[in-house]
Amino acid sequence: MSATSPAVGLSRVAVRLPRHTEPVDEVLARTGHSITERRMFSRFYGLRDSTVLGPGESLEDLLAEAGAAALDGVPPSLILYGHTLLVQEFGTRPGFATRMRARLGASDAAFHGVSQVGCTSVLRSVELARRYLGRPGSLPTDRVLVLGGDQGSILDGARVLPRTTVASDTAVAAVVTPEPPGGGGHPIRYRHLSTANARDTRFHRNLRMSEAEFAAYGKVCGDLVQRVLGEAADRAGLALADVDLVMPHMSNAVFWKAVCRATGIPRERVCLELLPERGHGFGTDALMALEHADSTGRLRPGDRCALVSIGQGAYFTAIVVEVLEES
């Protein structure tokens, strides 16, 4: 590979969730949705519960706990925080980056937020980490901590996507490191094989889209998810049929049934098990699905997994990784 396309890998993913959940039906009732719409979300979309921060809990704490678990005492050179919502509760209090570096034992690390690309921000952060590790002058001991998470429950208007999903409060973290890692760094669990991105700026109005735009957006999402999946598989030297599992953007089950019909991917290869109990975790979905599949013994060395995210606006990212035997 060239210096700008280094071989990199990801550590195991650390996930931190609130202690509380809220029925999706209650969120929809509170926001004025009809009985018919609420039944659609539960019976067809597969959405039952949403994880929410309760009294005494904060997203900043969840991010710090996930980051510390992923780092396991080895400080990073760079921290990237991918988020969908532009305003977080802790963003109204100065010093978030300084507090986070201190809590992670990473006072010398640079800290940057990644946003303005909707729910693709976390997977885009993985790609930015890969580019950072391939920069001129990079060191074999460099490593990047990728954080992801949003607090959807801070505002119902930000967490309910009409006719699509209800978002939750979640936090994830993973370390991206050169392969092989230098300086006794993190063991690599997933080898990065490829990335593909797409966008369609016709839908930049986001939740303010017209009825016609919403109708067109649904079809475009299906088309562009197929495109980035195919491109990522091709760049990894695979046919789409060779991808063992898909770690999805967990908006709803109906969307992925349509993708499976269009691509021929068997439904059982799309890891939607977490959808009923966690809902849509903004940009954290694919990494949460990867962690769940691994922690429940579903993954084996040699498996190739496609991680997929979709961002309102509209943005699309797919990353293909290979599961490795950990040293």
Short mmCIF file of C-alpha atoms in Angstrom, two decimals:
data_model
loop_
_atom_site.label_atom_id
_atom_site.label_comp_id
_atom_site.label_asym_id
_atom_site.label_seq_id
_atom_site.Cartn_x
_atom_site.Cartn_y
_atom_site.Cartn_z
CA MET A 1 0.00 0.00 0.00
CA SER A 2 1.04 3.59 -0.48
CA ALA A 3 1.91 5.90 2.40
CA THR A 4 -1.53 7.44 2.15
CA SER A 5 -3.25 4.03 2.27
CA PRO A 6 -1.69 2.25 5.24
CA ALA A 7 -2.68 -1.17 6.49
CA VAL A 8 -4.64 -0.51 9.67
CA GLY A 9 -6.79 -2.43 12.06
CA LEU A 10 -9.35 -1.82 14.76
CA SER A 11 -9.39 -3.02 18.32
CA ARG A 12 -12.43 -4.63 19.83
CA VAL A 13 -15.25 -2.14 20.28
CA ALA A 14 -16.22 -0.82 23.70
CA VAL A 15 -19.92 0.01 24.16
CA ARG A 16 -21.45 1.95 27.04
CA LEU A 17 -25.22 2.38 27.43
CA PRO A 18 -27.48 4.18 29.88
CA ARG A 19 -29.15 2.16 32.63
CA HIS A 20 -32.62 3.22 31.49
CA THR A 21 -34.87 2.45 28.52
CA GLU A 22 -38.05 4.06 27.27
CA PRO A 23 -40.71 2.39 25.10
CA VAL A 24 -40.62 3.75 21.55
CA ASP A 25 -44.41 3.81 21.60
CA GLU A 26 -44.35 6.32 24.49
CA VAL A 27 -41.97 8.59 22.58
CA LEU A 28 -44.22 8.51 19.53
CA ALA A 29 -47.37 9.13 21.60
CA ARG A 30 -45.71 12.09 23.30
CA THR A 31 -44.78 13.59 19.93
CA GLY A 32 -48.30 13.36 18.55
CA HIS A 33 -48.06 10.31 16.29
CA SER A 34 -51.23 8.41 15.49
CA ILE A 35 -52.07 4.89 16.65
CA THR A 36 -51.56 3.65 13.08
CA GLU A 37 -48.06 5.15 12.90
CA ARG A 38 -47.15 3.76 16.31
CA ARG A 39 -48.23 0.27 15.27
CA MET A 40 -46.14 0.58 12.12
CA PHE A 41 -43.03 1.30 14.21
CA SER A 42 -43.59 -1.64 16.54
CA ARG A 43 -44.98 -4.33 14.23
CA PHE A 44 -43.09 -3.68 11.02
CA TYR A 45 -40.10 -1.49 11.84
CA GLY A 46 -39.06 -3.71 14.75
CA LEU A 47 -38.60 -0.82 17.18
CA ARG A 48 -39.61 -1.54 20.79
CA ASP A 49 -37.33 0.20 23.29
CA SER A 50 -34.92 3.14 23.24
CA THR A 51 -31.94 3.52 25.60
CA VAL A 52 -32.09 6.86 27.43
CA LEU A 53 -29.98 8.68 29.98
CA GLY A 54 -31.63 8.90 33.37
CA PRO A 55 -31.06 11.09 36.44
CA GLY A 56 -27.39 11.30 37.35
CA GLU A 57 -26.21 9.95 33.99
CA SER A 58 -24.45 11.87 31.24
CA LEU A 59 -23.25 11.13 27.73
CA GLU A 60 -19.86 12.61 28.61
CA ASP A 61 -19.44 9.92 31.28
CA LEU A 62 -20.43 7.17 28.84
CA LEU A 63 -17.95 8.43 26.24
CA ALA A 64 -15.15 8.58 28.81
CA GLU A 65 -15.92 5.07 30.08
CA ALA A 66 -16.05 3.63 26.56
CA GLY A 67 -12.84 5.42 25.58
CA ALA A 68 -10.95 4.22 28.65
CA ALA A 69 -12.08 0.63 28.04
CA ALA A 70 -10.94 0.73 24.41
CA LEU A 71 -7.58 2.33 25.24
CA ASP A 72 -6.84 -0.10 28.08
CA GLY A 73 -4.17 2.21 29.52
CA VAL A 74 -2.32 2.94 26.25
CA PRO A 75 -2.67 6.66 25.37
CA PRO A 76 -3.61 7.68 21.81
CA SER A 77 -1.93 10.21 19.53
CA LEU A 78 -5.29 11.53 18.34
CA ILE A 79 -8.90 11.42 19.53
CA LEU A 80 -11.76 11.76 17.02
CA TYR A 81 -15.31 12.19 18.31
CA GLY A 82 -17.96 11.46 15.69
CA HIS A 83 -21.44 12.77 16.39
CA THR A 84 -24.68 13.43 14.52
CA LEU A 85 -26.36 16.13 16.59
CA LEU A 86 -24.48 19.41 16.33
CA VAL A 87 -25.26 20.46 19.91
CA GLN A 88 -24.67 18.15 22.86
CA GLU A 89 -25.41 18.93 26.51
CA PHE A 90 -21.73 19.03 27.41
CA GLY A 91 -21.10 21.31 24.45
CA THR A 92 -22.78 24.12 26.35
CA ARG A 93 -20.08 23.86 29.04
CA PRO A 94 -16.58 24.95 27.98
CA GLY A 95 -13.69 22.52 28.23
CA PHE A 96 -15.13 19.24 26.94
CA ALA A 97 -11.99 18.26 25.00
CA THR A 98 -9.74 19.14 27.96
CA ARG A 99 -11.88 17.17 30.40
CA MET A 100 -12.02 14.16 28.08
CA ARG A 101 -8.26 14.10 27.50
CA ALA A 102 -7.68 14.24 31.24
CA ARG A 103 -10.11 11.42 31.95
CA LEU A 104 -8.50 9.27 29.26
CA GLY A 105 -4.92 9.93 30.35
CA ALA A 106 -4.26 11.52 26.96
CA SER A 107 -3.28 15.10 27.79
CA ASP A 108 -0.88 15.28 24.81
CA ALA A 109 -3.35 13.95 22.24
CA ALA A 110 -5.04 16.18 19.68
CA PHE A 111 -8.84 16.14 19.94
CA HIS A 112 -11.24 16.84 17.06
CA GLY A 113 -14.98 16.51 16.55
CA VAL A 114 -16.32 15.04 13.32
CA SER A 115 -19.82 16.13 12.30
CA GLN A 116 -21.88 17.68 9.48
CA VAL A 117 -22.17 14.25 7.79
CA GLY A 118 -25.07 12.92 9.85
CA CYS A 119 -24.86 9.39 11.19
CA THR A 120 -21.87 8.53 8.98
CA SER A 121 -19.65 10.57 11.33
CA VAL A 122 -18.36 7.60 13.35
CA LEU A 123 -17.41 5.44 10.36
CA ARG A 124 -15.97 8.54 8.67
CA SER A 125 -13.82 8.98 11.78
CA VAL A 126 -12.40 5.50 11.19
CA GLU A 127 -11.44 6.57 7.66
CA LEU A 128 -9.91 9.83 8.95
CA ALA A 129 -7.93 7.78 11.47
CA ARG A 130 -6.58 5.61 8.64
CA ARG A 131 -5.48 8.73 6.75
CA TYR A 132 -3.85 10.15 9.86
CA LEU A 133 -1.85 6.96 10.36
CA GLY A 134 -0.68 7.19 6.73
CA ARG A 135 0.46 10.82 6.90
CA PRO A 136 4.09 11.76 6.19
CA GLY A 137 6.11 11.42 9.37
CA SER A 138 3.69 9.03 11.06
CA LEU A 139 5.13 6.67 13.66
CA PRO A 140 4.46 2.95 14.08
CA THR A 141 3.43 3.70 17.66
CA ASP A 142 0.71 6.17 16.60
CA ARG A 143 -2.87 5.20 17.39
CA VAL A 144 -6.22 6.93 17.12
CA LEU A 145 -9.12 6.65 19.52
CA VAL A 146 -12.47 6.89 17.73
CA LEU A 147 -15.38 7.90 19.95
CA GLY A 148 -19.00 8.00 18.87
CA GLY A 149 -22.27 8.87 20.55
CA ASP A 150 -25.23 11.21 20.76
CA GLN A 151 -27.92 12.01 23.30
CA GLY A 152 -31.11 11.75 21.30
CA SER A 153 -33.30 12.00 24.39
CA ILE A 154 -32.27 15.58 25.00
CA LEU A 155 -34.92 16.67 22.48
CA ASP A 156 -37.78 14.57 21.07
CA GLY A 157 -37.76 16.63 17.89
CA ALA A 158 -34.20 15.50 17.18
CA ARG A 159 -34.70 11.81 17.93
CA VAL A 160 -37.87 11.03 15.94
CA LEU A 161 -37.29 10.71 12.21
CA PRO A 162 -40.73 10.71 10.55
CA ARG A 163 -41.72 7.34 9.05
CA THR A 164 -38.23 6.05 9.74
CA THR A 165 -36.95 5.55 13.31
CA VAL A 166 -36.54 6.73 16.90
CA ALA A 167 -33.01 7.42 18.11
CA SER A 168 -31.37 6.44 21.41
CA ASP A 169 -28.53 7.48 23.72
CA THR A 170 -25.39 5.39 23.15
CA ALA A 171 -21.59 5.59 23.25
CA VAL A 172 -18.90 3.51 21.52
CA ALA A 173 -15.13 3.58 21.21
CA ALA A 174 -12.45 1.72 19.25
CA VAL A 175 -8.74 2.16 18.65
CA VAL A 176 -7.39 2.37 15.10
CA THR A 177 -3.73 1.40 14.84
CA PRO A 178 -1.18 0.51 12.13
CA GLU A 179 -0.86 -3.14 11.22
CA PRO A 180 1.14 -4.60 12.80
CA PRO A 181 0.83 -2.28 15.81
CA GLY A 182 4.09 -0.81 17.03
CA GLY A 183 5.37 -0.30 20.54
CA GLY A 184 3.39 -3.11 22.13
CA GLY A 185 0.13 -1.42 21.17
CA HIS A 186 -3.42 -2.70 21.02
CA PRO A 187 -4.14 -6.14 19.63
CA ILE A 188 -5.98 -5.81 16.34
CA ARG A 189 -9.29 -7.65 16.15
CA TYR A 190 -10.47 -6.34 12.76
CA ARG A 191 -8.32 -5.66 9.70
CA HIS A 192 -9.57 -2.72 7.63
CA LEU A 193 -9.99 -3.85 4.02
CA SER A 194 -11.81 -1.00 2.29
CA THR A 195 -14.11 2.02 2.54
CA ALA A 196 -16.69 3.48 0.16
CA ASN A 197 -18.63 6.75 0.51
CA ALA A 198 -21.47 8.42 -1.37
CA ARG A 199 -23.65 11.49 -0.97
CA ASP A 200 -26.68 13.13 -2.52
CA THR A 201 -27.03 16.77 -1.56
CA ARG A 202 -30.55 17.06 -3.01
CA PHE A 203 -31.74 16.12 0.47
CA HIS A 204 -29.81 18.75 2.42
CA ARG A 205 -33.07 20.09 3.97
CA ASN A 206 -32.99 17.06 6.28
CA LEU A 207 -36.12 16.95 8.50
CA ARG A 208 -37.49 19.99 6.69
CA MET A 209 -37.83 18.08 3.40
CA SER A 210 -41.10 18.26 1.50
CA GLU A 211 -43.37 15.21 1.11
CA ALA A 212 -42.00 14.67 -2.40
CA GLU A 213 -38.43 14.90 -1.15
CA PHE A 214 -39.13 12.40 1.64
CA ALA A 215 -40.59 9.96 -0.88
CA ALA A 216 -37.56 10.29 -3.17
CA TYR A 217 -35.17 10.08 -0.22
CA GLY A 218 -36.39 6.62 0.74
CA LYS A 219 -35.59 5.20 -2.69
CA VAL A 220 -32.24 6.98 -2.91
CA CYS A 221 -31.21 5.57 0.47
CA GLY A 222 -31.78 2.04 -0.76
CA ASP A 223 -29.94 2.68 -4.03
CA LEU A 224 -26.91 4.34 -2.43
CA VAL A 225 -26.58 1.76 0.34
CA GLN A 226 -26.42 -0.87 -2.39
CA ARG A 227 -23.82 1.24 -4.19
CA VAL A 228 -21.47 1.74 -1.23
CA LEU A 229 -21.83 -1.90 -0.20
CA GLY A 230 -20.90 -3.03 -3.69
CA GLU A 231 -18.02 -0.58 -4.02
CA ALA A 232 -16.57 -1.45 -0.61
CA ALA A 233 -16.79 -5.17 -1.35
CA ASP A 234 -15.16 -4.67 -4.76
CA ARG A 235 -12.31 -2.61 -3.30
CA ALA A 236 -11.72 -5.40 -0.79
CA GLY A 237 -11.46 -7.87 -3.66
CA LEU A 238 -14.79 -9.48 -2.83
CA ALA A 239 -18.11 -10.06 -4.45
CA LEU A 240 -21.07 -8.90 -2.36
CA ALA A 241 -21.97 -12.57 -1.87
CA ASP A 242 -18.58 -13.08 -0.18
CA VAL A 243 -19.47 -10.70 2.68
CA ASP A 244 -20.28 -12.89 5.66
CA LEU A 245 -22.20 -10.39 7.78
CA VAL A 246 -23.59 -6.87 7.49
CA MET A 247 -23.43 -4.58 10.54
CA PRO A 248 -26.25 -2.21 9.68
CA HIS A 249 -27.40 1.31 10.25
CA MET A 250 -30.26 0.29 12.57
CA SER A 251 -33.01 2.60 11.41
CA ASN A 252 -35.71 -0.03 10.92
CA ALA A 253 -36.23 -3.60 9.75
CA VAL A 254 -38.36 -2.70 6.71
CA PHE A 255 -35.48 -0.80 5.11
CA TRP A 256 -33.10 -3.74 5.42
CA LYS A 257 -35.63 -6.22 4.10
CA ALA A 258 -35.78 -4.07 0.96
CA VAL A 259 -31.97 -3.94 0.72
CA CYS A 260 -31.80 -7.72 1.06
CA ARG A 261 -34.35 -8.19 -1.71
CA ALA A 262 -32.43 -5.84 -4.01
CA THR A 263 -28.96 -7.24 -3.34
CA GLY A 264 -29.65 -10.90 -2.70
CA ILE A 265 -28.00 -10.68 0.74
CA PRO A 266 -29.75 -13.23 2.99
CA ARG A 267 -31.65 -11.53 5.81
CA GLU A 268 -29.93 -13.66 8.42
CA ARG A 269 -26.61 -12.05 7.46
CA VAL A 270 -27.82 -8.58 8.51
CA CYS A 271 -27.24 -8.22 12.26
CA LEU A 272 -30.41 -6.49 13.46
CA GLU A 273 -30.71 -8.31 16.78
CA LEU A 274 -30.15 -5.13 18.80
CA LEU A 275 -32.82 -3.09 17.02
CA PRO A 276 -35.77 -3.93 19.33
CA GLU A 277 -33.90 -3.33 22.59
CA ARG A 278 -31.73 -0.32 21.69
CA GLY A 279 -33.37 1.41 18.75
CA HIS A 280 -31.32 3.56 16.42
CA GLY A 281 -28.03 4.73 17.95
CA PHE A 282 -27.23 7.47 15.42
CA GLY A 283 -23.68 6.84 14.14
CA THR A 284 -22.88 4.08 16.63
CA ASP A 285 -25.12 1.38 15.13
CA ALA A 286 -22.63 -0.53 13.00
CA LEU A 287 -19.94 -0.67 15.70
CA MET A 288 -22.53 -1.73 18.30
CA ALA A 289 -23.68 -4.52 16.00
CA LEU A 290 -20.05 -5.60 15.44
CA GLU A 291 -19.36 -5.68 19.18
CA HIS A 292 -22.55 -7.65 19.84
CA ALA A 293 -21.81 -10.21 17.13
CA ASP A 294 -18.29 -10.68 18.50
CA SER A 295 -19.22 -10.85 22.18
CA THR A 296 -21.94 -13.43 21.50
CA GLY A 297 -19.56 -15.72 19.57
CA ARG A 298 -21.02 -15.15 16.13
CA LEU A 299 -17.73 -14.04 14.53
CA ARG A 300 -14.85 -16.29 13.52
CA PRO A 301 -11.36 -15.41 12.24
CA GLY A 302 -11.56 -14.89 8.49
CA ASP A 303 -15.11 -13.54 8.50
CA ARG A 304 -15.57 -10.42 6.35
CA CYS A 305 -18.04 -7.89 7.75
CA ALA A 306 -19.51 -4.81 6.09
CA LEU A 307 -20.28 -1.88 8.40
CA VAL A 308 -22.90 0.52 7.01
CA SER A 309 -24.08 3.99 8.04
CA ILE A 310 -26.54 6.49 6.56
CA GLY A 311 -26.61 10.20 7.34
CA GLN A 312 -29.44 12.63 6.71
CA GLY A 313 -28.32 15.15 4.18
CA ALA A 314 -27.65 12.61 2.54
CA TYR A 315 -24.45 10.65 3.25
CA PHE A 316 -23.55 6.96 3.02
CA THR A 317 -20.51 4.99 4.20
CA ALA A 318 -19.56 1.31 4.10
CA ILE A 319 -16.40 -0.21 5.58
CA VAL A 320 -15.33 -3.83 5.10
CA VAL A 321 -13.25 -5.46 7.85
CA GLU A 322 -11.86 -8.94 8.30
CA VAL A 323 -12.01 -10.64 11.69
CA LEU A 324 -8.57 -11.69 12.94
CA GLU A 325 -7.35 -14.12 15.56
CA GLU A 326 -6.21 -11.91 18.42
CA SER A 327 -2.63 -12.25 19.56
#
